[in-house]
Every structure is written in C-alpha cells, then in structure tokens.
C-alpha cells in the first residue's frame, strides 16, 4: 500500500471516530463553519494570545473535525519554494465550557509534499532568519516530504469574581526530508507556553500574559552516493555566504523567545473595544557540525547568532446594533533583527589536545533587518442567530515596509508594499441545511523598492534578485469558495464540505493557483 | 532602526622586494587581497615604494598575493608574493616575495577530474599529466620524477614543521641514463594512468574525452594479480615511492593532488637511496612519506579542491605562489591547462610565472599533444 493511500485510510478512520463522537454531543445551539469566523468578533480577547481571555467567550462553542486537501501550484513563487505544494490534513478543534472553565483544543496532522523546489535545506526558508543552508544541486522531481503534528490547548478559569487565569500551550513537531543528494532531514520542534491573567471590572477589563517560545530545527544532510562530496552554502543574508565541501552536513537552530502582552478592554452594551501591546525578545543560535563523529569536515562550528525585538500594537472595536456587527481592527507590527557572525578557523587547537577544532577569533554584527507592517480592517456582519452570520463583508488595507542591510560588502534591500483586499460571504438556509458562497479579491501594489548590492555573486543572481522581483511584483488575486452543511439526524452535528479556489496573476504574467477541499463534521 | 555594530579596518602592506628587482618596476604592481572564508577579492596597486593599502576590510582571514614579471639580463624574471593576513585590528605588514625564472620543462596539462560513463558511473582511468619543453633547446627528462603531495589540502598542513621541503606520497620517475628521453623544443610528453584509447577500448569509456593509446609513458603498478593494465607501447614509469599503494595510480577526481616535477640528483640507485633516507611518518602511523627539498623542484602545480580550500595551500610560494582547480568539479571531463604566452617561430611558449592562479586555465577540455591558443 502506498504511503498516500495509507494516510487517506488513516484520516478516514479518524473522521469516523470523530463522527461518532460528534453524534454524542448534546448541544442546544447549532453552529456552522462561519461560527469560527464569528468567534473573535463576539470575543475580541481571542485576537490576543492571552489564554485567560477564553473566559470571555459567549455561549457559542463550535467544534469541528475534518480532513482536507490543499494544492498550491504555479511559477509565481519565491526561489526557495517549490513549484507545487500539496497538503493532506486532518484537524479537529473545539471551544468548550465545563462548569466555569473555558477551554480550547486543537489538533492537526499534516502530510505535505513540496515539489520541484531547489536550493533550500531548511524546513521554512522564509521564517525570518537570513542564516540559511542551501545547496545548488538540481534534480527534476525533487520533493520536500513533510509530516507535522500540531497540538494546541488553552484553558481559563476564574480565581474569584474579578480575576481569571489561564494557560495556553502549543506543541508542533515534524519531520521533513528530501529525496535527492544531498538529502536534508529536518527535525522541527515548536513549543510555546503562555500563562495569563484577566482582571474584570464593571466596564473595563485588564489582561496580562507572558510568552515563552522555543524553536528547534535539527538538520542532518547526508549524501547517499558513495565517495561523493558536495558543496553546502551557509548564507549570511542578501547573498553573502561561506561554503563547505563535505560528505555530510549538520546544522542546529535553537531559538528562545520571551515576551509580555498587556491588554485593556472596554465594554458596554453596544461597544466592545480592546487595545493591546506585545513585546517579544528573541535569540537564535546556529551551530554547524553538531556530531563530531559524523561531521567529516569539522567539529562543532558556531555559525551565527540572531537577536530580534518585536513590538505589536493592536486594537479592535466591535459595535453591535441588533443583528448587525461592525468590527474595526488595527494591527501594527515592528520587528528588528540583528545578525552576528562568529569568525572561526579550523586549527589544531591546544585547548582540545591539538585536535582540529574551530577556534573563535571574534564576533561581528553584520546583518540588520527592519520590518514594519500595519493592517487596517473593517468587517460587517449580519447575524442569522447568535451563533452564525448569514452575511459578512470584509475590507482591509495592509502596508508593509521592509529594509535589510548587510555591511561589508555592503548589500541593501528595501521595499514598500500596499495590499488591499475584499471578501464577502453569503449563507443561504434551507430548513437546517446551509449553503454558503464567498469571494475574495486582493490587489498588491509595490510603492517603491531598491536593491543595491556591492557583491553581485551567483547567489544574488539566482536567489536574492529573483526573490526581490517576487516581493516587489504587483499582483491581483481572485478567489471563490462554497460550502454546504447538512444536519445529521437526531443530533446537532452537521456534515460539511467546503471548497475554496483562488487564482493569482502577477503583472509579469506569472501565476499561482490555490485549491482547497475539506470535509468533516461541525458540532 | 539600530545599525549593526560592525567592524572594519585598514590594511597597509609593504612589498619586500629582492634587490635585483629594478626600481622602475616596483610601481603599479597589482596586489590581490582575498577573504579566504567568503571567497571575494579586492585589488590595489603598489606605489613606487611598494606600499599598498586596503580600506573598509571586514574582520577575517585573508591572503595578499602579487605576481609580476620584468625583463632582466635579457630574459624574463617573475616576482611572486604571498602573505596570509588575519584582520582583527588595523594591520601593518610586509609581503615577502621571491624571484624566479621560467622553467625549461613544465607541467602543461593535468587531467584529474575523470568523467562519467553512459550508465552514469564514474570513470577516472583516463587521468594523465602532460609535460612540455617550454624552451628553445632540447631537454632530457631521464631521472626526473613526478611527485604528489601527501595532503589533499582539506585540513591544515600536518608537516608544516618541515621547512624548505615538500612532503610527498608518490614518487614516479622517468627511466633513462641521462640522454635516453629527449624532449624537443615545443614537444609534449603524456604520462597516462592507462595508455589506451579510452574512447574506443572495450575497457574504456565512450564518453571519455581522450585517446591515450599513444602516450609516451604510463603509471603501471605491478601486482601478481595483474590489476593494472600494462600498455605494450608506453614506457613504464619507475615506482620509487607509493605510500598508499593500490592497484593503480589515482589522482583525486575532486582535486587536491598537488603535483610537481622534480629532479633528485644522481642516478636511479642514488635517487632511491636518497628517498629511503628521507622518509617521515605521522605520529602513530606506519606510512612513510618522502621529503623533497624545494631546490629539487623543477615545476609544480598546487591543485586545490576549490577556492575555499586554498586556505590549506601546501606548496611554498617559491615553488608555486598560487593554486588552481577544475571548478566544474569531479567527473566533469575537464582539466587544468597552462595558458599560452606567445608563439615564437611556430613554437608555443606557455606562461610560467610560478603562480598557478595566473598560469592555468581552469575548465579546459583535455587535448593531449595539442598546442593551441
């Protein structure tokens, strides 16, 4: 049995299990797919990551269990991404209230195949670090095969009449591997813990939560073909690099985040307004040649360090007018990165019994990055009942300013982009069945940008310059979606099928299409 | 936005000239300053006092190199200089130089990368070295030897404590008693690993770029099992030292075989005695390597894996001030070939500045016995 059929069978079994579980639910309110969309409007605390905010949930507690398929295809892509990406996914999530404790749980299993990609040996080359590991070997049909599990849970419970506390955790673990030499195998771990408090007054509520996140990516890249060495490029940002010729390569990313998030919430009969500010400090180290016995070219080599500060300020106001809801959302993010290179040389080190070892000569801050994003959204909702909308309309505008600098040789890149988007969703109700249609329109315009490089090497021409072309390219995206929900007899559970398709066309005529289909139950 | 707190320094170098270098030739000599980790270079030119400066240099490990030629005593003299420089503060240093004349017999072509068979398998039996008489007079190669350095330059040099000598893993000598193997001016001599037509021989590879059936000499490794092919037409080289003796002479297809043409004084018996009396071993190993003084070296080519591994360069600047390699990589079917300097009355004169960075083409198609621009 091929792996793909095995996963389909596995997911079918899991859904069957969930179906039975869903039938046994005894909920008095019916929910729909759109109820999840409604949740952060009914409870603005859900846009924060303060788990104590779960206590402010209304009586709507939707749950879902589904399998899905996502296909992304086209030549409008970043250089380290694949031409085609397919996801096979199982996920289940639910809001719940037991006695006075509010809960949220989420679990997903994602199997994906990223096809026809080049260069990248890291699981996610665009997660924000300039310190990437690549190779330049080309093979048709090269695929990144990934398998990820994600477990997310949070609860909130009152300490007394005015104070609630909660803890949220997220655990994501996965394995990614490629099918050609050199063959990177990436073991990825994401872990976060967020304890939070919420103080309630008559009109005002105050929230405070702390954030700890840990990221670990362990890359073991081997060459199966015998007696063969290949070149591994260790990128330092904007096309600068060093390289090693080796029969295998090991790299370890370790990232620690510490943060604090505060919120203030005003609510009256019709107005519910929340303002929050979050500050996160990050430090990531990159180490190469982890296993001394296996690293043929070196022992442990410290490559670089990355420090970051992230400030997020966000605000939302929801105005309720009978069955009409208006939500205004502002989200501002400022992120700065400073990258430090560690200068080392392989020497017969007297501190290590004259064995060959990387000796550190110094550290030098070489890379700086500044990213500012701002999002302004307006959302209009007409309710069918208190748990689901029958019409929604979204309009938003996003502004992004990015600047990257590498010093000596001097490499600079900056750009400003503006993205406007509109989305509507209309639901039609037939007895207890529901049919929804949606459409989305997005337009991206580049306002300005420069790429000024003192060292135009081949990494620049193959990766940095095409990526800059991608990022500053104007495009239009149009998408449509449909979903159908049918109640299952003698229960509040509904079976649903949902499909979304969108087509993106850039101004240089490159395209990318997105198709997703998922089906399951809502309870 | 906070700017990274990066460092940069100035590097001031002075070229140390041999007194024989004419004063008027000391100005405007090009000096390359190469970051050995990141593989980029900056260039500057000396002033009349031989001083040269580089500014805005990031911290790291560098090499400063220069190569120049000038006319002296009716012939060409070559000036080469190489200095490793660590930049972690302002630097004031000196580049030592050596003077040399071009050699009569030179290594013209070295094909080590091998190729692939139609089935995609590796093939390297077609490796060869080509030597050439670059002078206008007859030369004799009797008793000369081809040697390969013991290191592939992938780590710091183990025998760095042995001064003014190279340490080799192979010594293969030309037979003859002094006048048996002449090379005419402009004549090529090919020393093949296996002297067969690699394109058509049943044991060859139709995708090989060379026909070596007319090779003058061959590396033949005798064994009872007869593992190596012995050509009936090519003269066998004499095996004087073969530290890692296998079924055949094999050069690293990835690169890293630094080779030299040397002449150990005396006849073959004296040569063997010399070799036996000048062996060294690594601590804890019973493998022995030969020690050849720099003064015995006629010509040498420092072949590295790639640019990054030039940091582990083995040959001293007096022998080869530079290095070269096939950048197309292993099994690319490409070789390194010396550049043509000029053609004098139909005789090709190849460039021999004693600096392989300048003297060799990197990804040439192997063309034994052929002289062309």
CSV table of N, CA and C in Angstrom, one decimal, chain A residues 84 108 118 176 230 305 396 521:
chain,number,residue,atom,x,y,z
A,84,UNK,N,5.1,23.3,-6.7
A,84,UNK,CA,3.8,22.7,-6.3
A,84,UNK,C,3.9,22.2,-4.9
A,108,UNK,N,-3.9,18.9,14.8
A,108,UNK,CA,-3.8,18.7,13.4
A,108,UNK,C,-2.7,17.8,13.0
A,118,UNK,N,14.2,24.0,-5.3
A,118,UNK,CA,15.6,24.0,-5.4
A,118,UNK,C,16.2,24.7,-4.2
A,176,UNK,N,10.9,16.7,8.1
A,176,UNK,CA,10.9,17.0,6.7
A,176,UNK,C,12.1,16.3,6.0
A,230,UNK,N,29.8,17.2,-1.7
A,230,UNK,CA,29.1,18.3,-2.3
A,230,UNK,C,29.3,19.6,-1.6
A,305,UNK,N,24.6,34.2,15.3
A,305,UNK,CA,23.5,34.5,16.3
A,305,UNK,C,22.6,35.5,15.7
A,396,UNK,N,-10.0,45.5,3.8
A,396,UNK,CA,-8.8,45.7,4.5
A,396,UNK,C,-7.7,46.3,3.7
A,521,UNK,N,-17.2,17.2,10.0
A,521,UNK,CA,-18.4,17.5,10.8
A,521,UNK,C,-18.1,18.7,11.7
